[in-house]
Tab-separated table of C-alpha atoms in Angstrom:
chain	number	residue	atom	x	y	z
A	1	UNK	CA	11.868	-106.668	78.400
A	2	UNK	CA	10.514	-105.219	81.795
A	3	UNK	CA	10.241	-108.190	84.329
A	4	UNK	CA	7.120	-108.225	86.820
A	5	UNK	CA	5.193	-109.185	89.566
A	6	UNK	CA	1.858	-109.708	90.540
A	7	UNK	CA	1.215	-110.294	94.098
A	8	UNK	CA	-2.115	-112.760	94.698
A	9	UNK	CA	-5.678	-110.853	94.969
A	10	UNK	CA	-6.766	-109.977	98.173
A	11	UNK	CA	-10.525	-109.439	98.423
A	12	UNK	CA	-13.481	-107.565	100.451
A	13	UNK	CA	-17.062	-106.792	100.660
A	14	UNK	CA	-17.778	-103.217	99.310
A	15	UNK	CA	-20.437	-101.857	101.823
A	16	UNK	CA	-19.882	-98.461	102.454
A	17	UNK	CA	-19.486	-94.824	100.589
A	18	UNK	CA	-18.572	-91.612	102.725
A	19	UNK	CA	-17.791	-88.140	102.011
A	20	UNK	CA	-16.852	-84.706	103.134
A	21	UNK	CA	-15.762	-81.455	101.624
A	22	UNK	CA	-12.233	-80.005	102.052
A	23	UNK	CA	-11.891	-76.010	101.818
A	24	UNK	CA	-8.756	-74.519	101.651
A	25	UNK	CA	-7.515	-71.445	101.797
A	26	UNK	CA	-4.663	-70.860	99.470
A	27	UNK	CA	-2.198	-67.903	99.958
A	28	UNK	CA	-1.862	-67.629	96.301
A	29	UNK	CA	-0.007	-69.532	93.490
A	30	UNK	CA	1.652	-72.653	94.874
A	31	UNK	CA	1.347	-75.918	96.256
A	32	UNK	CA	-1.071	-77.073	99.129
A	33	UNK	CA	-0.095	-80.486	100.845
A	34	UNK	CA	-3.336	-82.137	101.600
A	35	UNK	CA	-2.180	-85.497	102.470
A	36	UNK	CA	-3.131	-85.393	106.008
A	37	UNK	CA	-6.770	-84.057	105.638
A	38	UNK	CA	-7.319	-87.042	103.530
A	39	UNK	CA	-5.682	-88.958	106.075
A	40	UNK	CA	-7.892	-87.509	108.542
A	41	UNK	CA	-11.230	-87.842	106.835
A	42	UNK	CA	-10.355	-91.626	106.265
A	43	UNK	CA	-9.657	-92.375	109.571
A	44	UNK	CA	-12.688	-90.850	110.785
A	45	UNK	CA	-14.769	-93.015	108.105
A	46	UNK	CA	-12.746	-95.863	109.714
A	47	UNK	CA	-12.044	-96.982	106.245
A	48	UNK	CA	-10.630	-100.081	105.861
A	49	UNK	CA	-9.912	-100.917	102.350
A	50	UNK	CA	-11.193	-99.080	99.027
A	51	UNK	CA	-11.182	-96.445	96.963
A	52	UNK	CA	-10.675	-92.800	97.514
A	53	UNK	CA	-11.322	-90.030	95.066
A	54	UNK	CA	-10.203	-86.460	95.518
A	55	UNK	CA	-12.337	-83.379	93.223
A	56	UNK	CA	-11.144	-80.015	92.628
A	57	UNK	CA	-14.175	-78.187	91.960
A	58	UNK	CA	-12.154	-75.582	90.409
A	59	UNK	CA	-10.957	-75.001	86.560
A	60	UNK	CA	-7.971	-72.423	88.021
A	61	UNK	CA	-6.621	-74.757	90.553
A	62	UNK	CA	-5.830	-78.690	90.250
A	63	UNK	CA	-4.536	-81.651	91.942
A	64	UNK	CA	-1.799	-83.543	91.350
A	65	UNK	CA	0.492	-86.340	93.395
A	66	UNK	CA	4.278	-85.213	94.018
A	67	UNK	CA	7.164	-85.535	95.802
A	68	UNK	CA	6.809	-84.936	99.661
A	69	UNK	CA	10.296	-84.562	100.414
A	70	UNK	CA	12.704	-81.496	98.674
A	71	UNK	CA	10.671	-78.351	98.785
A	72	UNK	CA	12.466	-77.353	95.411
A	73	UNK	CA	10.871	-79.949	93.781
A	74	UNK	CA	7.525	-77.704	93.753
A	75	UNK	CA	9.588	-74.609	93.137
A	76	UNK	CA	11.044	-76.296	90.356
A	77	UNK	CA	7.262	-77.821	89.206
A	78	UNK	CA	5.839	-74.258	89.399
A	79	UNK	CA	8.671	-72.799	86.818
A	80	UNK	CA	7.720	-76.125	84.515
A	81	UNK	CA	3.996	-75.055	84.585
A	82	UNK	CA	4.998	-71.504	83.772
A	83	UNK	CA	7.292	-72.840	81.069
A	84	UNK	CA	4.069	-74.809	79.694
A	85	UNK	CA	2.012	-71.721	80.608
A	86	UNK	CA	3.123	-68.979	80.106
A	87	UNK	CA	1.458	-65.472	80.709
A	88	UNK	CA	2.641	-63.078	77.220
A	89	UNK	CA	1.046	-65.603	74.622
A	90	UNK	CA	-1.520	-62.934	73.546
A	91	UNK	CA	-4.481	-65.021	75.083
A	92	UNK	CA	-8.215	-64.112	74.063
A	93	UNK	CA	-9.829	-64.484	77.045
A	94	UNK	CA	-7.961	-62.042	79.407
A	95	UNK	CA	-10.863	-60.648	80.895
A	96	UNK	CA	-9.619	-61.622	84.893
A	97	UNK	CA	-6.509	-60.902	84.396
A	98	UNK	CA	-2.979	-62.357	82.922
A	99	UNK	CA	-2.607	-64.871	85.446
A	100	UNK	CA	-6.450	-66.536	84.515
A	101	UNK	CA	-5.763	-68.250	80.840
A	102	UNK	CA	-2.442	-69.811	82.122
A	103	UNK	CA	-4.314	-71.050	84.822
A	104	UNK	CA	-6.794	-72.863	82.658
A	105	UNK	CA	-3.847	-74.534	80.628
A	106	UNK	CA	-2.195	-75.528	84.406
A	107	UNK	CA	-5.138	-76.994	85.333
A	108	UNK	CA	-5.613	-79.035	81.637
A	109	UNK	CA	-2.303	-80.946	81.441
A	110	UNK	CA	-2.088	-81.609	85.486
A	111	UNK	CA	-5.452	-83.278	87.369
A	112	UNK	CA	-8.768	-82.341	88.301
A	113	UNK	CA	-9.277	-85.245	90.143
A	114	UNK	CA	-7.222	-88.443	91.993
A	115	UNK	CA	-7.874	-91.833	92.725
A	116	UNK	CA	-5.872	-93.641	95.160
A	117	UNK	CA	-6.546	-97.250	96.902
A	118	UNK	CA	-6.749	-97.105	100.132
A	119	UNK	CA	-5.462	-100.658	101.730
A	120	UNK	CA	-5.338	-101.500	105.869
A	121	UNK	CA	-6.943	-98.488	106.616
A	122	UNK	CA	-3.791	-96.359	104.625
A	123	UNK	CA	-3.496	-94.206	101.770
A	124	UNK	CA	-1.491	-96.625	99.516
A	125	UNK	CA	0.865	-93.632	98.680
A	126	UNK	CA	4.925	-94.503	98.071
A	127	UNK	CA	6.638	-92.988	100.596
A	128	UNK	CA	7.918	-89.628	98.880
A	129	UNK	CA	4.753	-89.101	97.658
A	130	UNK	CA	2.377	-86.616	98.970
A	131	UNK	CA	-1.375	-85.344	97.488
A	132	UNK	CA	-1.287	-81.452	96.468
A	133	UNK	CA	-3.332	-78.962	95.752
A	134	UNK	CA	-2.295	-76.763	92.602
A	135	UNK	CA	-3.606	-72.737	93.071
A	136	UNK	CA	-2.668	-71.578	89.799
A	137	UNK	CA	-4.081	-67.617	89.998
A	138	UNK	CA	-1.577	-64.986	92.039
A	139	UNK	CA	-4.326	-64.037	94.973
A	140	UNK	CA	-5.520	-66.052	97.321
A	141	UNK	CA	-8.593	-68.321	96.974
A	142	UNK	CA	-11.194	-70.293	98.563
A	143	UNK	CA	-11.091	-74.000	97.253
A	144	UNK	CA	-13.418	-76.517	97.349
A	145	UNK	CA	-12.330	-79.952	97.269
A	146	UNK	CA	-14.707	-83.166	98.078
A	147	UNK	CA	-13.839	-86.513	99.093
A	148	UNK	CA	-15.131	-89.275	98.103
A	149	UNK	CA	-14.148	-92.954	99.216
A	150	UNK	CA	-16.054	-95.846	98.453
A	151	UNK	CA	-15.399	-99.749	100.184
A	152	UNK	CA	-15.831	-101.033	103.680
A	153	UNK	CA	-14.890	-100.279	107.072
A	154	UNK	CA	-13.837	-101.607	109.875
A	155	UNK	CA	-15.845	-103.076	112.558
B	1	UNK	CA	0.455	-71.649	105.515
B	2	UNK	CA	-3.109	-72.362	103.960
B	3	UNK	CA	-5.980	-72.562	106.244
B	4	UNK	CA	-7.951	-76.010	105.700
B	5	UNK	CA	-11.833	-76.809	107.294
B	6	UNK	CA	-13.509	-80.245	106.564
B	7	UNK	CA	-17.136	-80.827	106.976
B	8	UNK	CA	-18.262	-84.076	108.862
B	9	UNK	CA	-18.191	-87.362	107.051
B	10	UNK	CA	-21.441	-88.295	105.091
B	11	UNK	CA	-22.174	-92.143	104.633
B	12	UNK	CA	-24.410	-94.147	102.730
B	13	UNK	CA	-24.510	-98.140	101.475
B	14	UNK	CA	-23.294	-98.601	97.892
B	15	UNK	CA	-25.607	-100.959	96.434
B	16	UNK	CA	-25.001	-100.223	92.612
B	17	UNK	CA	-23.494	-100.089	89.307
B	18	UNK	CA	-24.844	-98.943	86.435
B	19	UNK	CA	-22.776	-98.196	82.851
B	20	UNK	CA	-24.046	-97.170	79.739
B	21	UNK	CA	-22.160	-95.780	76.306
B	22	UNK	CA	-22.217	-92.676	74.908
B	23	UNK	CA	-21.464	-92.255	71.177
B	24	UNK	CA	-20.635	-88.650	69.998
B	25	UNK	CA	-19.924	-87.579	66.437
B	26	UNK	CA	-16.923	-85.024	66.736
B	27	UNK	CA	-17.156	-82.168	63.689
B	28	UNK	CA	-13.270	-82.357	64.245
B	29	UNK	CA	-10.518	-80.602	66.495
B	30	UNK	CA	-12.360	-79.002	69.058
B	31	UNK	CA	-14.436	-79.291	72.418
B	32	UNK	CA	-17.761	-80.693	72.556
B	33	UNK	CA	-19.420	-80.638	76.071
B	34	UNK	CA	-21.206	-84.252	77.410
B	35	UNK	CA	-22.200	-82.665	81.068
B	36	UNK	CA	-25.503	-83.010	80.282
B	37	UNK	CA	-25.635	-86.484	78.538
B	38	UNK	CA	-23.684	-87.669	81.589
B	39	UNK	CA	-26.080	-85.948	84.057
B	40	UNK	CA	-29.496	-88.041	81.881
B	41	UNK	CA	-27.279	-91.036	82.757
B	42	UNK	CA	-27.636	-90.647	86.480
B	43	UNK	CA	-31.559	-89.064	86.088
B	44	UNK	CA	-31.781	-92.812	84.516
B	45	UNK	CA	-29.684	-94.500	86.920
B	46	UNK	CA	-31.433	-92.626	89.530
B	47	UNK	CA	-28.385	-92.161	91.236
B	48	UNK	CA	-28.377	-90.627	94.563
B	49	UNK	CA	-24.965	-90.751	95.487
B	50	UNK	CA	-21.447	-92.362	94.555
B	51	UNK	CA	-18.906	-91.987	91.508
B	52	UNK	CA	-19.375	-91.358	88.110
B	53	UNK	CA	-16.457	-92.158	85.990
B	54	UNK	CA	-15.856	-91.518	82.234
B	55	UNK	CA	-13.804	-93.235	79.915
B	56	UNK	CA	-12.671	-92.339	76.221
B	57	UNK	CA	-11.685	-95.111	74.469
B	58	UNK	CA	-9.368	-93.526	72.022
B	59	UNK	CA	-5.954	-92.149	71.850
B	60	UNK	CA	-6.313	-89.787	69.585
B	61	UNK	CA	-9.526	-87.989	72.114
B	62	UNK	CA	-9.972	-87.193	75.402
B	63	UNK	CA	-11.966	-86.120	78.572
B	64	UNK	CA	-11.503	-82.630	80.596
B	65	UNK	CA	-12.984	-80.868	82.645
B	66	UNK	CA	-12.902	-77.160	82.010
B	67	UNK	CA	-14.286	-73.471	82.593
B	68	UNK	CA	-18.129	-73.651	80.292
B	69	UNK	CA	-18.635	-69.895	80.965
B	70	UNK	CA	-16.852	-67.756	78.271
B	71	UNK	CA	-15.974	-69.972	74.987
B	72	UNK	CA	-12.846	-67.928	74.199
B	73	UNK	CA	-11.210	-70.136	77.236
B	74	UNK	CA	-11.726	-73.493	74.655
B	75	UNK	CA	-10.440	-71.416	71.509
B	76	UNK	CA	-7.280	-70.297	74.269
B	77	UNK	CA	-6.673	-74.178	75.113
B	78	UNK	CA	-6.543	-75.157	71.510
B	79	UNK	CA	-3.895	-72.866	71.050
B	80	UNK	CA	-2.065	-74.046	74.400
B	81	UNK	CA	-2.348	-77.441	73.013
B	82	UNK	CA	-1.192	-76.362	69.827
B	83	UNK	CA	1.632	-75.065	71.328
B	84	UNK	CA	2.443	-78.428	73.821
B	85	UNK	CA	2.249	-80.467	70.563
B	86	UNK	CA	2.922	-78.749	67.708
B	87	UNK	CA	2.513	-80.263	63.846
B	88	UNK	CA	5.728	-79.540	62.195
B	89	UNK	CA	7.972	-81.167	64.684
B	90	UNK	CA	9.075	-84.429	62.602
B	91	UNK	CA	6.988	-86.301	64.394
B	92	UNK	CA	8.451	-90.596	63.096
B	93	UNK	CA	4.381	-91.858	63.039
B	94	UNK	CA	2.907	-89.877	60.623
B	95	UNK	CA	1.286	-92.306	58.307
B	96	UNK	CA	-2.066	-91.110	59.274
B	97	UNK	CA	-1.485	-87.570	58.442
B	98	UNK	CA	0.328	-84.581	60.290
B	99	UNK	CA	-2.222	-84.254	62.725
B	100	UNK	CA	-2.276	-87.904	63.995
B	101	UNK	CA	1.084	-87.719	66.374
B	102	UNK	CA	0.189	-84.283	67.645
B	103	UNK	CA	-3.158	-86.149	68.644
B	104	UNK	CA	-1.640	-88.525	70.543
B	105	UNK	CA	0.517	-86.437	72.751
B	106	UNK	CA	-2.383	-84.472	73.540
B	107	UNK	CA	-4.672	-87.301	74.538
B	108	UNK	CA	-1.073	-87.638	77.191
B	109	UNK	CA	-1.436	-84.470	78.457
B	110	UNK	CA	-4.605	-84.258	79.358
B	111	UNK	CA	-7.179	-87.343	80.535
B	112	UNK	CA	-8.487	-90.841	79.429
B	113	UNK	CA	-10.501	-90.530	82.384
B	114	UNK	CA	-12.712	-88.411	84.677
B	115	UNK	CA	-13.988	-89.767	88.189
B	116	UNK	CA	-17.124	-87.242	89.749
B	117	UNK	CA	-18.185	-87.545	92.559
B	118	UNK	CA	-22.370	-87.805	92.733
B	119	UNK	CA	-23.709	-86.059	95.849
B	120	UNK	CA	-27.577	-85.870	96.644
B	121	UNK	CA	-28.566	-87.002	92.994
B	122	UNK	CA	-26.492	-84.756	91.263
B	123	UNK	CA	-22.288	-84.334	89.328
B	124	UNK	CA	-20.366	-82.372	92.229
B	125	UNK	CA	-19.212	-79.657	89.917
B	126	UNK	CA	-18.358	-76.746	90.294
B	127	UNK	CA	-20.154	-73.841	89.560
B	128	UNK	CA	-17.936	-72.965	86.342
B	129	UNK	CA	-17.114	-76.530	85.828
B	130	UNK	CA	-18.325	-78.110	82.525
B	131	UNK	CA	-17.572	-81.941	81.291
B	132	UNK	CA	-15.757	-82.304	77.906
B	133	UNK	CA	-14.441	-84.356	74.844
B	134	UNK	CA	-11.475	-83.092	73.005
B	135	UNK	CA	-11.238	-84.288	69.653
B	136	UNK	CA	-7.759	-83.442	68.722
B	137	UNK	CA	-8.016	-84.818	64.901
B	138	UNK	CA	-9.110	-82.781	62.742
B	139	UNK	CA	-11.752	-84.401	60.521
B	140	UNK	CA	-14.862	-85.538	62.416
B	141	UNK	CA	-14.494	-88.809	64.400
B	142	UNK	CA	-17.361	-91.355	65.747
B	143	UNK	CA	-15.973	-91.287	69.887
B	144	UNK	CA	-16.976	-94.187	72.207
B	145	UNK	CA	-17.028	-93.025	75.990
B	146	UNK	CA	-17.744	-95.433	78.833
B	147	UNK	CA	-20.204	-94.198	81.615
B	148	UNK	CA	-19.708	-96.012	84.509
B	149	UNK	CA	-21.883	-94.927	88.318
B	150	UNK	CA	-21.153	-97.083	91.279
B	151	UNK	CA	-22.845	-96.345	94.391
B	152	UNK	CA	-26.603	-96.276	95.630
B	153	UNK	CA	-29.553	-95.414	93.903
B	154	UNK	CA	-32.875	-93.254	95.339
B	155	UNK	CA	-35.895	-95.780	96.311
C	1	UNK	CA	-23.196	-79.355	66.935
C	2	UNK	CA	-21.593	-82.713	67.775
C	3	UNK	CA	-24.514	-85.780	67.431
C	4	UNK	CA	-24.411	-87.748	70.483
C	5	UNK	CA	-26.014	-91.044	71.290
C	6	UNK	CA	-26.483	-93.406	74.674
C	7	UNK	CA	-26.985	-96.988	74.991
C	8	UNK	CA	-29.438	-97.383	77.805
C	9	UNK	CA	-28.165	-98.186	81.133
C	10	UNK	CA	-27.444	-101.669	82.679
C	11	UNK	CA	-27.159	-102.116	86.038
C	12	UNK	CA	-25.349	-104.640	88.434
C	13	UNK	CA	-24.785	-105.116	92.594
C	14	UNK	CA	-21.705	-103.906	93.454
C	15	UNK	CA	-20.425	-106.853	96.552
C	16	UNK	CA	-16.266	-107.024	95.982
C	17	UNK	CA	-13.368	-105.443	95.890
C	18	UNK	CA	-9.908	-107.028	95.043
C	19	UNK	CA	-6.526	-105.263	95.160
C	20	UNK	CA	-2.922	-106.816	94.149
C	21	UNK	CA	0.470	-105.158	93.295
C	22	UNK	CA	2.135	-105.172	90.385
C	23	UNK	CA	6.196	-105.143	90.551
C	24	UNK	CA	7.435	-104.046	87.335
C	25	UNK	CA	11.361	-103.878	86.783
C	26	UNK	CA	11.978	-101.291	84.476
C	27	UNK	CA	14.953	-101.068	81.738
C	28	UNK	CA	15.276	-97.392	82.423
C	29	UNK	CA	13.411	-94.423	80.563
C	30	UNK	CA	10.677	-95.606	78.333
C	31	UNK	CA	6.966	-97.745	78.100
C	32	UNK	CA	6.148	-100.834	79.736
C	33	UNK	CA	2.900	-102.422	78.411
C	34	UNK	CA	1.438	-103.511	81.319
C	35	UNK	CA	-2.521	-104.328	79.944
C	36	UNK	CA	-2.014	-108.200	80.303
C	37	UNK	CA	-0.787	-108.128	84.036
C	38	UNK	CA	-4.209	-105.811	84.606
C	39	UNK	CA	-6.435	-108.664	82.687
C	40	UNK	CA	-4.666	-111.277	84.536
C	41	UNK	CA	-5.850	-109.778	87.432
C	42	UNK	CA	-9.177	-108.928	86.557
C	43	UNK	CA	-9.215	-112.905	84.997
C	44	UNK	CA	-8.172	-114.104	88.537
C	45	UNK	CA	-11.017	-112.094	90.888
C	46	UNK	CA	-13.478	-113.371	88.515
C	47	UNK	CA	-14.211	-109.822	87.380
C	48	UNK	CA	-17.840	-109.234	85.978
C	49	UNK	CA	-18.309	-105.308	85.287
C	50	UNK	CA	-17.227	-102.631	87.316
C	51	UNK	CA	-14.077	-100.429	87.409
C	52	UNK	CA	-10.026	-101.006	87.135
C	53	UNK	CA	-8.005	-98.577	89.014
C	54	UNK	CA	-3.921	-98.517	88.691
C	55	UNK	CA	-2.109	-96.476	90.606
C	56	UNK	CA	1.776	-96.130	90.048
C	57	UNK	CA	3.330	-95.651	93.813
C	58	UNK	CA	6.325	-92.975	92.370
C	59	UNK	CA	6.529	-89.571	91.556
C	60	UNK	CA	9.407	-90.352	88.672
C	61	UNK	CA	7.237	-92.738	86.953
C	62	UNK	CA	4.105	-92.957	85.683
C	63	UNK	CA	1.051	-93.677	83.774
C	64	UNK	CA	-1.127	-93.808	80.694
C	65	UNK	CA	-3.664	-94.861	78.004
C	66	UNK	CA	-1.852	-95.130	74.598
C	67	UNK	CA	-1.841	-96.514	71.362
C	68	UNK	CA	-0.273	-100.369	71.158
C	69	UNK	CA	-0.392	-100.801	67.127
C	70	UNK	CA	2.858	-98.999	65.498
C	71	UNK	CA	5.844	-98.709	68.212
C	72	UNK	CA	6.845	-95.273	66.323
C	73	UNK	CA	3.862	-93.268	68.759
C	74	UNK	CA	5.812	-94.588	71.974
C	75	UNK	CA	9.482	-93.169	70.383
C	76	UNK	CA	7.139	-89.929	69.375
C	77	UNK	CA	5.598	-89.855	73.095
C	78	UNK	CA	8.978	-89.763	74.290
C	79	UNK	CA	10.423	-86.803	72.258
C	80	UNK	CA	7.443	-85.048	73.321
C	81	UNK	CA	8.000	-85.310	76.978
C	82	UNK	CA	11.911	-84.571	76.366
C	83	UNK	CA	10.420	-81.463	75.133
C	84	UNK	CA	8.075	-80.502	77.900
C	85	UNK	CA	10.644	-80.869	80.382
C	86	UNK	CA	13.805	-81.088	78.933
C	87	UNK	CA	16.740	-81.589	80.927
C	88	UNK	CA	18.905	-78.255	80.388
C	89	UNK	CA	16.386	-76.176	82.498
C	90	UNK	CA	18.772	-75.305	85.275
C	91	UNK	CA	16.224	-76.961	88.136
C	92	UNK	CA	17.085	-76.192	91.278
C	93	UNK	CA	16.333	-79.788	92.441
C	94	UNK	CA	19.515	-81.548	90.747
C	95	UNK	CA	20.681	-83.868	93.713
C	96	UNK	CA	19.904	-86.921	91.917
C	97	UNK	CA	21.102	-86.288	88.607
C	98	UNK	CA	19.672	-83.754	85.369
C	99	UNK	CA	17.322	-86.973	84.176
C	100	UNK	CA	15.275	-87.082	88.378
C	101	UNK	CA	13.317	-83.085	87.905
C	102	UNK	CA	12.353	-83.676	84.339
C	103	UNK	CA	11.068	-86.881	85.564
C	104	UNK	CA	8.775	-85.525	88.096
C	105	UNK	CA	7.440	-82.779	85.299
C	106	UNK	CA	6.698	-85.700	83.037
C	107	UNK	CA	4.618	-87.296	85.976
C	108	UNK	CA	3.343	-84.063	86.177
C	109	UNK	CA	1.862	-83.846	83.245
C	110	UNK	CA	0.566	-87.727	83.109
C	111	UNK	CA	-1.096	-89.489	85.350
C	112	UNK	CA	-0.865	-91.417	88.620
C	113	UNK	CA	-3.652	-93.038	88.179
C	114	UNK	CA	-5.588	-94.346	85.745
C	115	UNK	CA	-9.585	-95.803	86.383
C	116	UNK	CA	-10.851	-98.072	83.298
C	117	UNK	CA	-14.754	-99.699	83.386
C	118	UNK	CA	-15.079	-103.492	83.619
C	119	UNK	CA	-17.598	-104.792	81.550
C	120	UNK	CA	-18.607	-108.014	80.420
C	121	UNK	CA	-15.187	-109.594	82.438
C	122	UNK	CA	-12.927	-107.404	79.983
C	123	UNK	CA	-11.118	-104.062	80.155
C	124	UNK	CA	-13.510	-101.466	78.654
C	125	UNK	CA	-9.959	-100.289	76.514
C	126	UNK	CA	-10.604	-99.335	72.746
C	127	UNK	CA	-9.021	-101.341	69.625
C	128	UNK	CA	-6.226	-99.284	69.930
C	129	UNK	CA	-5.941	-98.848	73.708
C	130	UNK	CA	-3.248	-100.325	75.773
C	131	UNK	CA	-2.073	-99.491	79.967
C	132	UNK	CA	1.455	-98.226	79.500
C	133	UNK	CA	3.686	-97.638	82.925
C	134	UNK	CA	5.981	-94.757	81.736
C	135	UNK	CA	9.870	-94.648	83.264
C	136	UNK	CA	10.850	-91.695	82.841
C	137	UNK	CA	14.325	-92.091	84.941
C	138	UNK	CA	17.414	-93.629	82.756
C	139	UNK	CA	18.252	-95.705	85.267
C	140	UNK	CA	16.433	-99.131	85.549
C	141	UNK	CA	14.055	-99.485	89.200
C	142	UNK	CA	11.754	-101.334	90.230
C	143	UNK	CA	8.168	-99.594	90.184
C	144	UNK	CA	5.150	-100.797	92.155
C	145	UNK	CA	1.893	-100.349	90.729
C	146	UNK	CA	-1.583	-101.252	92.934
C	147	UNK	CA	-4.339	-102.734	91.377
C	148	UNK	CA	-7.769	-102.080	92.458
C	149	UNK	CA	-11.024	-103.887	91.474
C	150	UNK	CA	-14.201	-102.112	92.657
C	151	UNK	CA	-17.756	-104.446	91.456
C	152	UNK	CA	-18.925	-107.501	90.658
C	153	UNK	CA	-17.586	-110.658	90.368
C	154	UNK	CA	-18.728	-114.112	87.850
C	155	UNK	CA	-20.977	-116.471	90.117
């Protein structure tokens, strides 16, 4: 049996909404660390405590929450998706090219959207992680991504 | 290294909650879209801004979001899924039929939940973006999804 | 065409938030159920309707909505996963031992995050529903999960 934990509820009035949109320019398949724009728009919200919600308003590119730290972890995440994906299954729609149907499946099993609670003003990330965003075609792209958080700010 | 711009923060008071349920009678394995059904919920709501979030309250169905352009990309992510979690792999729970623990695996790999953003009265989608159940059994199911806005309404 | 019905909306003021964490020790690679520990919170802030979001602080664990009748789907969930991302891949990322990049292509591929409706006080979850936090290291550790409560509370 697991053991756990619960710390006591801390509560706050929920006053405020805010949000922006993200582009980014992706050099191709590959992982985009977007940690610090979220960071960014947060702090100039002056959140204090809530929610955030990052969109992908994409169906070839996704999101996903990974490690920050070992750079072969997303070399070794990108061979997994093209394990789970891969480009010679005889795919119907084809139409864009070889790369497009995998990147349909890539974006299925990993996230269009996150949701992360945002506590004393801070992304309550663990420390290895880091927010990502997924380009799953071969050329580059334009992606749009909108924030969203929703709770109260400092005053 | 990808090139990132974010537009200036947008804020408004969040004043409002407002869930409803939507029932939908699956003809069996397949993809039905609900973008619609959830866009009458916020015309109703009169939503002006906030989150929408969907919730499937099954484990044998799920939520996506996906391409709604060309249907050949839902026939291609049957097959994908087909291929994640195939029938034949002597699956232990199978008391409900061969295509019961297939089901399941699929509802893991892809969402129990969607959170959408709501921007100026309307689902921040993107242009190719459609909102779907999967029903991964394959007889036709009765599927209970939560609608749930919170943020401000138009006056 | 798939029939589809909605219950009309009901709406609510949206005035508190509430976040806690949840410490769960795990035994090593498998599922925690960790639904109670979410209603206990939810019982505690006095939850009225609104929405539930966990978020799992790791990139080697993780979580998800699954079926909490028969025990078999859990054993089944698990050969599924070993099958995703099975050990013998030759990953590049192996500093940690052959069970750590497996683990982070199982998180992949579930969630971070999960965001359930209140409603009513209770956990919108189906019959069949329960919040599982998924270790997928062999190792036991100690996993921190935040709980975030977004709505309404009993007056």
């Amino acid at each position: 049996m697991a053991q756990m934990r619960r710390t006591p509820a801390r509560t706050a009035p929920v006053t405020l909404q805010a949000h922006a949109r993200l582009e980014v320019e992706t050099p191709g398949q590959g992982f985009t660390d977007i940690t610090r724009e979220a960071a960014a728009f947060l702090a100039e919200t002056e959140a204090a405590s809530g929610l955030l919600v990052l969109f992908c308003r994409h169906t070839s590119a996704s999101l996903t929450i990974q490690e920050n730290a070992d750079p072969d972890v997303r070399r070794d995440l990108l061979t997994a998706l093209d394990r789970l994906a891969p480009r010679d299954l005889g795919w119907v729609h084809d139409l864009e090219g070889p790369d497009d149907m995998p990147a349909h499946v890539r974006a299925l099993v990993t996230d269009s959207g996150l949701s992360i609670p945002v506590i004393d003003g801070r992304l309550a990330l663990g420390t290895w992680q880091g927010i990502y965003l997924i380009e799953h075609r071969d050329a580059p792209h334009r992606r749009d991504i909108v924030m969203l958080f929703t709770g109260t700010a400092r005053n």
